[in-house]
Amino acid sequence: MSLSFLGRELETGRVTLAAYHKKYGQLLAYQEEQITGGAVAMVVDFDTQEIRAAAKEAEDKTIEAQVAVLVETEEGKGVYHSLPLNFYLEPGLIGDEHLPNSARPEWEMMYETVLERAEEAEGYAGSAWASKRAAADSATAAGTSATNAARDAKSANDAKTVVESLAATWPETVSDGEKKIVEARNEAVTAIQDKQAAAVLAVGRASQTAQQNISSAQSTAVQAVQTAQTEAKETIEPLVQRAEAAKDDIDQAERRINTAATNATTSATSAANSATAAANALAAIPQVDDAGNMTLDGNITAAGGTFDGAINANGGINIPLAVGAATDTAAVNRMYAAGMAGVTDVFSLHFYLNTASITATETAQTTVLIPGQYARTIVPANTHSTVVHTFAGPAGQWNYSSFAGFAIPWQLTSTGKVTVGLGRGAKTVRKDLTLESYSIIPGNDLAYNTGEMLDITFDNVRDTVRGGYVIRVREIYATETTRTWKVKTTTGFIPSTNNEPIPYIVNKIIYHQYAPRSYNAGDYGDAYGALFLLTGGGSSQQLWKIATVRGVTTFETGTGFSTLVTDIPGIPGGSVSVFVGSAERTNYQPGNVNPVYYALEAMAVNAIETEETADFVDINIPL
């Protein structure tokens, strides 16, 4: 609300404006300003809390307020002007930002000095509240006086009515009566206005004094808190620094002590082992008898350069063979090796390529080379394509699967990416995206599950300095604790010449895990599985480990995998081909172990260079 006065007759002075509840008399706003040059302008803030409190009693949640303005000249003549202005305030439209600056801030109580300042602030606040209550009592008294004056005005009006009824008979009496009535009415109105203005002024000044006292107490208390905090900080920080320095010294000393203890233990162990070995060696030395003969264990006795018994391997070395089995060492080794190979094949299932359902986007063309076994898709120059291969084969499971790994024949003649989903959970396939995008993501709006997605990217750009190719593997998996999706990114490097480019010489994509991952194995835990590449060409090393991954459970994993997605961005200089064949799916052997994993781990070269884990952020950029 703004207010202005114009007029040379009031060159200087003071203006007090107050708004109060017309029915109950609560003070809603108060402001004082000086008149300068015959004019004054003021902006008045309404007390939102008082308005809302008054509105609780109103039937329509609105209140009727009245504004009174008191003008005092500096000559002290007591010129009063009362301006009754009736209007409605809508409390719901008044936000907290319009509250006057009267709310006590909260602060942290520290040390005795702050407590004393807080007690002083509470004392000031109590005095201010008492002053406000006294002002409210004054306002109530003023309201009572106003009521009495209104009653007097009503009596005067009644008298006026009586006098007017006699006007036809005694005109002169009527004239005198009218004058008296007017005088009585004017006196009543003046009394009402003066008492209202005086009450409003008293309430406003008491409220202003209370706010000043509270503000002063607040300022003193806050300053004391800040001073105490500064002093405490200056005292504590050196102590913290000395404590941290002492901790570093203690840690270094502890490390030196531990190292010395470890070295001493190692030395003692080595000495004990050396002593034991020496004693055993002395005890094992054959003794020479008086005749100069030396007797050796195993029924072999040297006497005059001859043996007193035949050398029989079976007499001292027992080889566990079935009755009738060949005893030739080479034959035995071949038999065991062949048996182990046969067992491994027994625990493998052929997973056939569904050549009738291969799909390829854009202008790519698919040729089935061997139905159900092998197919080729050609992507013409200056085009791109996403090729989806599906597989079918025996599942042999109910609620639990025995899936332990797979090997898929796959070859690509240029830059590209291959993605496969493992384990349980729906998965969404997307097509014609950049190599940075994700072609398979968790389905059902990223619903939590225990399966995962493996994304292998080949950039086909040879590092001429190191002489080879960088391979990136991205593993998308969900944490069990927070049930949010993560991405583990692994980069590897495979040495290769210009005549042996990657991924052109890739023959198979292989995945195996050594044991089933527990359904409640935590957020990640051990890496149960690994990704391998089988390469061809003239290289002397054909097996590479390119990533370790979390692995999947055996609960409702079905066949372990069913879809392979290959993204080919294409090249301008010619066509690009992708070849895919039927796969092998491996089951666990008795004891839920997978010997194939250990064999691959023993033969493969570890090509992994870096690993990094981050929150999953979907990348979906069309080509």
CSV table of N, CA and C in Angstrom, one decimal, residues 330-459:
chain,number,residue,atom,x,y,z
A,330,ALA,N,52.5,-93.2,-23.2
A,330,ALA,CA,52.0,-92.4,-24.3
A,330,ALA,C,50.5,-92.8,-24.5
A,331,ALA,N,50.2,-94.0,-24.5
A,331,ALA,CA,48.9,-94.5,-24.8
A,331,ALA,C,47.9,-94.0,-23.7
A,332,VAL,N,48.4,-94.1,-22.4
A,332,VAL,CA,47.6,-93.7,-21.3
A,332,VAL,C,47.3,-92.2,-21.4
A,333,ASN,N,48.3,-91.4,-21.7
A,333,ASN,CA,48.1,-89.9,-21.8
A,333,ASN,C,47.1,-89.6,-22.9
A,334,ARG,N,47.2,-90.3,-24.1
A,334,ARG,CA,46.3,-90.1,-25.1
A,334,ARG,C,44.8,-90.5,-24.8
A,335,MET,N,44.7,-91.6,-24.0
A,335,MET,CA,43.4,-92.0,-23.6
A,335,MET,C,42.7,-91.0,-22.7
A,336,TYR,N,43.4,-90.5,-21.7
A,336,TYR,CA,42.9,-89.6,-20.7
A,336,TYR,C,42.5,-88.3,-21.4
A,337,ALA,N,43.4,-87.8,-22.3
A,337,ALA,CA,43.1,-86.6,-23.0
A,337,ALA,C,41.8,-86.7,-23.9
A,338,ALA,N,41.7,-87.8,-24.6
A,338,ALA,CA,40.6,-88.0,-25.4
A,338,ALA,C,39.3,-88.1,-24.6
A,339,GLY,N,39.4,-88.8,-23.4
A,339,GLY,CA,38.2,-88.9,-22.6
A,339,GLY,C,37.8,-87.5,-22.0
A,340,MET,N,38.7,-86.7,-21.7
A,340,MET,CA,38.4,-85.4,-21.2
A,340,MET,C,37.7,-84.5,-22.3
A,341,ALA,N,38.3,-84.6,-23.5
A,341,ALA,CA,37.7,-83.9,-24.6
A,341,ALA,C,36.3,-84.4,-24.9
A,342,GLY,N,36.1,-85.7,-24.8
A,342,GLY,CA,34.7,-86.2,-25.0
A,342,GLY,C,33.8,-85.7,-23.9
A,343,VAL,N,34.2,-85.7,-22.7
A,343,VAL,CA,33.3,-85.2,-21.6
A,343,VAL,C,32.9,-83.8,-21.8
A,344,THR,N,33.9,-83.0,-22.2
A,344,THR,CA,33.6,-81.6,-22.5
A,344,THR,C,32.6,-81.4,-23.6
A,345,ASP,N,32.7,-82.3,-24.6
A,345,ASP,CA,31.7,-82.2,-25.7
A,345,ASP,C,30.3,-82.7,-25.2
A,346,VAL,N,30.3,-83.6,-24.3
A,346,VAL,CA,29.0,-84.1,-23.7
A,346,VAL,C,28.3,-82.9,-23.0
A,347,PHE,N,29.0,-82.1,-22.4
A,347,PHE,CA,28.4,-81.0,-21.6
A,347,PHE,C,28.2,-79.7,-22.5
A,348,SER,N,28.3,-79.9,-23.8
A,348,SER,CA,28.1,-78.8,-24.7
A,348,SER,C,26.9,-79.1,-25.5
A,349,LEU,N,26.0,-78.1,-25.8
A,349,LEU,CA,24.8,-78.2,-26.6
A,349,LEU,C,25.0,-77.3,-27.9
A,350,HIS,N,24.6,-77.9,-29.0
A,350,HIS,CA,24.6,-77.0,-30.2
A,350,HIS,C,23.5,-76.1,-30.2
A,351,PHE,N,23.8,-74.8,-30.5
A,351,PHE,CA,22.8,-73.8,-30.5
A,351,PHE,C,22.7,-73.2,-31.9
A,352,TYR,N,21.6,-73.6,-32.6
A,352,TYR,CA,21.6,-73.4,-34.1
A,352,TYR,C,21.2,-72.0,-34.4
A,353,LEU,N,21.8,-71.5,-35.5
A,353,LEU,CA,21.5,-70.2,-36.1
A,353,LEU,C,20.1,-70.2,-36.8
A,354,ASN,N,19.2,-69.4,-36.4
A,354,ASN,CA,17.9,-69.3,-37.1
A,354,ASN,C,18.1,-68.5,-38.4
A,355,THR,N,18.5,-69.1,-39.4
A,355,THR,CA,18.8,-68.4,-40.6
A,355,THR,C,17.6,-67.8,-41.3
A,356,ALA,N,16.4,-68.3,-41.0
A,356,ALA,CA,15.2,-67.9,-41.6
A,356,ALA,C,14.7,-66.6,-41.0
A,357,SER,N,15.2,-66.2,-39.9
A,357,SER,CA,14.7,-65.0,-39.2
A,357,SER,C,15.8,-63.9,-39.0
A,358,ILE,N,16.8,-63.9,-39.8
A,358,ILE,CA,17.9,-62.9,-39.8
A,358,ILE,C,17.3,-61.6,-40.3
A,359,THR,N,17.4,-60.5,-39.6
A,359,THR,CA,16.9,-59.2,-40.1
A,359,THR,C,18.1,-58.2,-40.3
A,360,ALA,N,18.0,-57.3,-41.3
A,360,ALA,CA,19.0,-56.3,-41.5
A,360,ALA,C,18.4,-55.1,-42.0
A,361,THR,N,18.7,-53.9,-41.5
A,361,THR,CA,18.1,-52.6,-41.8
A,361,THR,C,18.8,-52.1,-43.1
A,362,GLU,N,18.1,-51.0,-43.6
A,362,GLU,CA,18.6,-50.3,-44.8
A,362,GLU,C,18.7,-51.3,-46.0
A,363,THR,N,19.7,-51.1,-46.8
A,363,THR,CA,19.8,-51.9,-48.1
A,363,THR,C,20.7,-53.2,-48.0
A,364,ALA,N,21.0,-53.6,-46.7
A,364,ALA,CA,21.9,-54.7,-46.5
A,364,ALA,C,21.1,-56.0,-47.0
A,365,GLN,N,21.9,-56.9,-47.6
A,365,GLN,CA,21.4,-58.2,-48.1
A,365,GLN,C,22.0,-59.4,-47.4
A,366,THR,N,21.1,-60.3,-47.0
A,366,THR,CA,21.6,-61.5,-46.3
A,366,THR,C,21.5,-62.8,-47.2
A,367,THR,N,22.6,-63.5,-47.2
A,367,THR,CA,22.7,-64.8,-47.9
A,367,THR,C,22.9,-65.9,-47.0
A,368,VAL,N,22.0,-66.9,-47.0
A,368,VAL,CA,22.1,-68.1,-46.2
A,368,VAL,C,23.1,-69.1,-46.9
A,369,LEU,N,24.2,-69.3,-46.3
A,369,LEU,CA,25.3,-70.1,-46.9
A,369,LEU,C,25.0,-71.6,-46.6
A,370,ILE,N,24.6,-71.9,-45.3
A,370,ILE,CA,24.2,-73.2,-44.9
A,370,ILE,C,22.9,-73.1,-44.0
A,371,PRO,N,21.8,-73.5,-44.5
A,371,PRO,CA,20.6,-73.3,-43.7
A,371,PRO,C,20.7,-73.8,-42.2
A,372,GLY,N,20.3,-73.0,-41.3
A,372,GLY,CA,20.4,-73.3,-39.9
A,372,GLY,C,21.8,-73.3,-39.3
A,373,GLN,N,22.8,-73.0,-40.2
A,373,GLN,CA,24.2,-73.1,-39.7
A,373,GLN,C,25.0,-71.9,-39.9
A,374,TYR,N,24.9,-71.3,-41.1
A,374,TYR,CA,25.9,-70.2,-41.5
A,374,TYR,C,25.3,-69.2,-42.4
A,375,ALA,N,25.5,-67.9,-42.2
A,375,ALA,CA,25.0,-66.9,-43.1
A,375,ALA,C,25.9,-65.7,-43.2
A,376,ARG,N,25.7,-65.0,-44.3
A,376,ARG,CA,26.5,-63.8,-44.6
A,376,ARG,C,25.6,-62.6,-44.9
A,377,THR,N,25.9,-61.4,-44.3
A,377,THR,CA,25.1,-60.2,-44.6
A,377,THR,C,26.1,-59.2,-45.2
A,378,ILE,N,25.7,-58.6,-46.4
A,378,ILE,CA,26.6,-57.6,-47.0
A,378,ILE,C,25.9,-56.2,-46.9
A,379,VAL,N,26.7,-55.2,-46.4
A,379,VAL,CA,26.3,-53.8,-46.3
A,379,VAL,C,27.0,-53.0,-47.4
A,380,PRO,N,26.2,-52.5,-48.4
A,380,PRO,CA,26.9,-51.8,-49.5
A,380,PRO,C,27.6,-50.6,-49.1
A,381,ALA,N,28.5,-50.1,-49.9
A,381,ALA,CA,29.3,-48.9,-49.6
A,381,ALA,C,28.4,-47.7,-49.3
A,382,ASN,N,28.8,-46.8,-48.5
A,382,ASN,CA,28.1,-45.5,-48.1
A,382,ASN,C,26.8,-45.8,-47.5
A,383,THR,N,26.6,-47.0,-46.9
A,383,THR,CA,25.3,-47.3,-46.2
A,383,THR,C,25.7,-47.9,-44.8
A,384,HIS,N,24.7,-48.1,-44.0
A,384,HIS,CA,24.9,-48.7,-42.7
A,384,HIS,C,23.8,-49.7,-42.5
A,385,SER,N,23.9,-50.5,-41.4
A,385,SER,CA,22.9,-51.5,-41.1
A,385,SER,C,23.1,-52.0,-39.7
A,386,THR,N,21.9,-52.5,-39.2
A,386,THR,CA,21.9,-53.3,-37.9
A,386,THR,C,21.4,-54.7,-38.3
A,387,VAL,N,22.2,-55.7,-38.0
A,387,VAL,CA,21.9,-57.1,-38.3
A,387,VAL,C,21.6,-57.8,-37.0
A,388,VAL,N,20.5,-58.5,-37.0
A,388,VAL,CA,20.0,-59.2,-35.8
A,388,VAL,C,20.0,-60.7,-36.1
A,389,HIS,N,20.8,-61.5,-35.4
A,389,HIS,CA,20.8,-63.0,-35.5
A,389,HIS,C,20.1,-63.6,-34.3
A,390,THR,N,19.3,-64.5,-34.4
A,390,THR,CA,18.7,-65.2,-33.3
A,390,THR,C,19.1,-66.7,-33.4
A,391,PHE,N,19.1,-67.3,-32.2
A,391,PHE,CA,19.6,-68.7,-32.0
A,391,PHE,C,18.5,-69.6,-31.4
A,392,ALA,N,18.5,-70.8,-31.7
A,392,ALA,CA,17.5,-71.8,-31.1
A,392,ALA,C,18.2,-73.1,-30.8
A,393,GLY,N,17.8,-73.7,-29.7
A,393,GLY,CA,18.4,-75.0,-29.3
A,393,GLY,C,17.7,-75.5,-28.1
A,394,PRO,N,18.1,-76.7,-27.6
A,394,PRO,CA,17.5,-77.3,-26.4
A,394,PRO,C,17.8,-76.5,-25.2
A,395,ALA,N,16.7,-76.3,-24.4
A,395,ALA,CA,16.9,-75.5,-23.1
A,395,ALA,C,17.2,-76.4,-22.0
A,396,GLY,N,16.4,-77.5,-21.8
A,396,GLY,CA,16.7,-78.5,-20.7
A,396,GLY,C,16.7,-77.9,-19.3
A,397,GLN,N,15.8,-77.1,-19.0
A,397,GLN,CA,15.8,-76.5,-17.7
A,397,GLN,C,14.3,-76.2,-17.3
A,398,TRP,N,14.1,-76.0,-16.0
A,398,TRP,CA,12.8,-75.6,-15.5
A,398,TRP,C,13.0,-74.2,-14.8
A,399,ASN,N,13.0,-74.1,-13.5
A,399,ASN,CA,13.3,-72.8,-12.9
A,399,ASN,C,14.8,-72.4,-13.0
A,400,TYR,N,15.6,-73.4,-13.1
A,400,TYR,CA,17.1,-73.2,-13.0
A,400,TYR,C,17.7,-73.7,-14.3
A,401,SER,N,18.8,-73.0,-14.7
A,401,SER,CA,19.5,-73.3,-15.9
A,401,SER,C,20.9,-73.7,-15.6
A,402,SER,N,21.5,-74.4,-16.5
A,402,SER,CA,22.9,-74.8,-16.3
A,402,SER,C,23.9,-74.1,-17.2
A,403,PHE,N,23.4,-72.9,-17.7
A,403,PHE,CA,24.2,-72.2,-18.6
A,403,PHE,C,25.5,-71.7,-18.0
A,404,ALA,N,26.7,-72.1,-18.7
A,404,ALA,CA,28.0,-71.7,-18.2
A,404,ALA,C,28.8,-70.9,-19.2
A,405,GLY,N,28.3,-70.8,-20.5
A,405,GLY,CA,29.1,-70.1,-21.5
A,405,GLY,C,28.7,-70.4,-22.9
A,406,PHE,N,29.3,-69.7,-23.9
A,406,PHE,CA,29.0,-69.9,-25.3
A,406,PHE,C,30.2,-69.6,-26.1
A,407,ALA,N,30.2,-70.1,-27.4
A,407,ALA,CA,31.2,-69.7,-28.4
A,407,ALA,C,30.4,-69.5,-29.7
A,408,ILE,N,30.5,-68.3,-30.3
A,408,ILE,CA,29.7,-68.0,-31.5
A,408,ILE,C,30.7,-67.7,-32.6
A,409,PRO,N,30.7,-68.4,-33.7
A,409,PRO,CA,31.5,-68.0,-34.9
A,409,PRO,C,31.0,-66.6,-35.4
A,410,TRP,N,31.9,-65.7,-35.5
A,410,TRP,CA,31.5,-64.3,-35.9
A,410,TRP,C,32.7,-63.6,-36.5
A,411,GLN,N,32.5,-63.0,-37.6
A,411,GLN,CA,33.6,-62.3,-38.3
A,411,GLN,C,33.0,-61.0,-39.0
A,412,LEU,N,33.8,-59.9,-38.9
A,412,LEU,CA,33.4,-58.6,-39.5
A,412,LEU,C,34.5,-58.1,-40.2
A,413,THR,N,34.3,-57.5,-41.4
A,413,THR,CA,35.4,-57.1,-42.3
A,413,THR,C,35.7,-55.6,-42.2
A,414,SER,N,35.1,-54.9,-41.2
A,414,SER,CA,35.5,-53.5,-41.0
A,414,SER,C,35.0,-53.1,-39.6
A,415,THR,N,35.0,-51.7,-39.4
A,415,THR,CA,34.6,-51.2,-38.1
A,415,THR,C,33.2,-51.7,-37.8
A,416,GLY,N,32.9,-51.9,-36.5
A,416,GLY,CA,31.6,-52.3,-36.1
A,416,GLY,C,31.5,-52.6,-34.6
A,417,LYS,N,30.3,-53.1,-34.2
A,417,LYS,CA,30.0,-53.4,-32.8
A,417,LYS,C,29.1,-54.6,-32.8
A,418,VAL,N,29.3,-55.5,-31.8
A,418,VAL,CA,28.5,-56.6,-31.5
A,418,VAL,C,28.0,-56.6,-30.1
A,419,THR,N,26.7,-56.9,-29.9
A,419,THR,CA,26.1,-56.9,-28.5
A,419,THR,C,25.3,-58.1,-28.3
A,420,VAL,N,25.4,-58.7,-27.1
A,420,VAL,CA,24.7,-59.8,-26.7
A,420,VAL,C,24.1,-59.6,-25.3
A,421,GLY,N,22.9,-60.1,-25.0
A,421,GLY,CA,22.3,-60.1,-23.7
A,421,GLY,C,22.4,-61.4,-23.0
A,422,LEU,N,22.8,-61.4,-21.7
A,422,LEU,CA,22.9,-62.7,-20.9
A,422,LEU,C,21.9,-62.7,-19.8
A,423,GLY,N,21.4,-63.9,-19.5
A,423,GLY,CA,20.7,-64.1,-18.2
A,423,GLY,C,19.2,-63.6,-18.3
A,424,ARG,N,18.6,-63.5,-17.1
A,424,ARG,CA,17.2,-63.2,-17.0
A,424,ARG,C,16.9,-61.7,-17.2
A,425,GLY,N,15.7,-61.4,-17.4
A,425,GLY,CA,15.3,-60.0,-17.6
A,425,GLY,C,15.0,-59.7,-19.0
A,426,ALA,N,13.9,-58.8,-19.2
A,426,ALA,CA,13.6,-58.4,-20.6
A,426,ALA,C,14.7,-57.5,-21.1
A,427,LYS,N,14.9,-57.5,-22.4
A,427,LYS,CA,15.9,-56.6,-23.1
A,427,LYS,C,15.4,-56.0,-24.3
A,428,THR,N,15.7,-54.8,-24.5
A,428,THR,CA,15.2,-54.0,-25.7
A,428,THR,C,16.3,-53.8,-26.7
A,429,VAL,N,16.0,-54.2,-28.0
A,429,VAL,CA,16.9,-54.1,-29.1
A,429,VAL,C,16.6,-52.8,-29.9
A,430,ARG,N,17.6,-52.0,-30.1
A,430,ARG,CA,17.5,-50.8,-30.9
A,430,ARG,C,18.4,-50.8,-32.1
A,431,LYS,N,18.0,-50.1,-33.2
A,431,LYS,CA,18.8,-50.3,-34.5
A,431,LYS,C,19.2,-49.0,-35.1
A,432,ASP,N,20.2,-49.1,-35.9
A,432,ASP,CA,20.7,-47.9,-36.7
A,432,ASP,C,21.2,-46.8,-35.8
A,433,LEU,N,22.0,-47.1,-34.8
A,433,LEU,CA,22.5,-46.1,-33.9
A,433,LEU,C,24.1,-46.0,-34.1
A,434,THR,N,24.6,-44.9,-33.6
A,434,THR,CA,26.1,-44.8,-33.6
A,434,THR,C,26.8,-45.8,-32.8
A,435,LEU,N,28.1,-46.0,-33.0
A,435,LEU,CA,28.8,-47.0,-32.2
A,435,LEU,C,28.9,-46.6,-30.7
A,436,GLU,N,28.7,-45.3,-30.4
A,436,GLU,CA,28.7,-44.9,-29.0
A,436,GLU,C,27.4,-45.3,-28.3
A,437,SER,N,26.3,-45.5,-29.1
A,437,SER,CA,25.0,-45.8,-28.5
A,437,SER,C,25.0,-47.2,-28.0
A,438,TYR,N,23.9,-47.5,-27.3
A,438,TYR,CA,23.7,-48.9,-26.8
A,438,TYR,C,22.6,-49.5,-27.6
A,439,SER,N,22.9,-50.7,-28.2
A,439,SER,CA,22.0,-51.4,-29.1
A,439,SER,C,21.0,-52.3,-28.3
A,440,ILE,N,21.4,-52.7,-27.2
A,440,ILE,CA,20.6,-53.5,-26.3
A,440,ILE,C,20.6,-52.9,-24.9
A,441,ILE,N,19.4,-52.6,-24.4
A,441,ILE,CA,19.3,-52.0,-23.0
A,441,ILE,C,18.3,-52.8,-22.2
A,442,PRO,N,18.3,-52.7,-20.9
A,442,PRO,CA,17.3,-53.4,-20.1
A,442,PRO,C,15.9,-53.0,-20.5
A,443,GLY,N,15.0,-54.0,-20.6
A,443,GLY,CA,13.7,-53.7,-21.0
A,443,GLY,C,12.8,-53.3,-19.9
A,444,ASN,N,11.5,-53.0,-20.2
A,444,ASN,CA,10.5,-52.6,-19.3
A,444,ASN,C,10.9,-51.4,-18.5
A,445,ASP,N,11.4,-50.3,-19.3
A,445,ASP,CA,11.8,-49.1,-18.7
A,445,ASP,C,12.9,-49.3,-17.6
A,446,LEU,N,13.9,-50.0,-18.0
A,446,LEU,CA,15.1,-50.2,-17.2
A,446,LEU,C,14.7,-50.9,-15.9
A,447,ALA,N,13.7,-51.8,-15.9
A,447,ALA,CA,13.4,-52.6,-14.7
A,447,ALA,C,14.5,-53.4,-14.2
A,448,TYR,N,14.7,-53.5,-12.9
A,448,TYR,CA,15.8,-54.2,-12.2
A,448,TYR,C,15.7,-55.7,-12.6
A,449,ASN,N,16.9,-56.3,-12.8
A,449,ASN,CA,17.0,-57.7,-13.0
A,449,ASN,C,18.5,-58.1,-12.9
A,450,THR,N,18.7,-59.4,-12.9
A,450,THR,CA,20.0,-59.9,-12.6
A,450,THR,C,20.8,-60.3,-13.9
A,451,GLY,N,20.2,-60.1,-15.0
A,451,GLY,CA,20.9,-60.3,-16.3
A,451,GLY,C,21.8,-59.1,-16.6
A,452,GLU,N,22.5,-59.2,-17.7
A,452,GLU,CA,23.4,-58.1,-18.1
A,452,GLU,C,23.6,-58.1,-19.6
A,453,MET,N,24.2,-57.0,-20.1
A,453,MET,CA,24.4,-56.9,-21.6
A,453,MET,C,25.9,-56.6,-21.8
A,454,LEU,N,26.5,-57.3,-22.8
A,454,LEU,CA,27.9,-57.1,-23.2
A,454,LEU,C,28.0,-56.5,-24.6
A,455,ASP,N,28.7,-55.4,-24.6
A,455,ASP,CA,28.8,-54.6,-25.9
A,455,ASP,C,30.3,-54.5,-26.2
A,456,ILE,N,30.7,-55.1,-27.4
A,456,ILE,CA,32.1,-55.1,-27.9
A,456,ILE,C,32.2,-54.2,-29.1
A,457,THR,N,33.1,-53.2,-29.0
A,457,THR,CA,33.3,-52.2,-30.1
A,457,THR,C,34.7,-52.4,-30.7
A,458,PHE,N,34.7,-52.5,-32.1
A,458,PHE,CA,36.0,-52.5,-32.8
A,458,PHE,C,36.0,-51.3,-33.7
A,459,ASP,N,37.1,-50.4,-33.5
A,459,ASP,CA,37.1,-49.2,-34.3
A,459,ASP,C,37.9,-49.4,-35.6
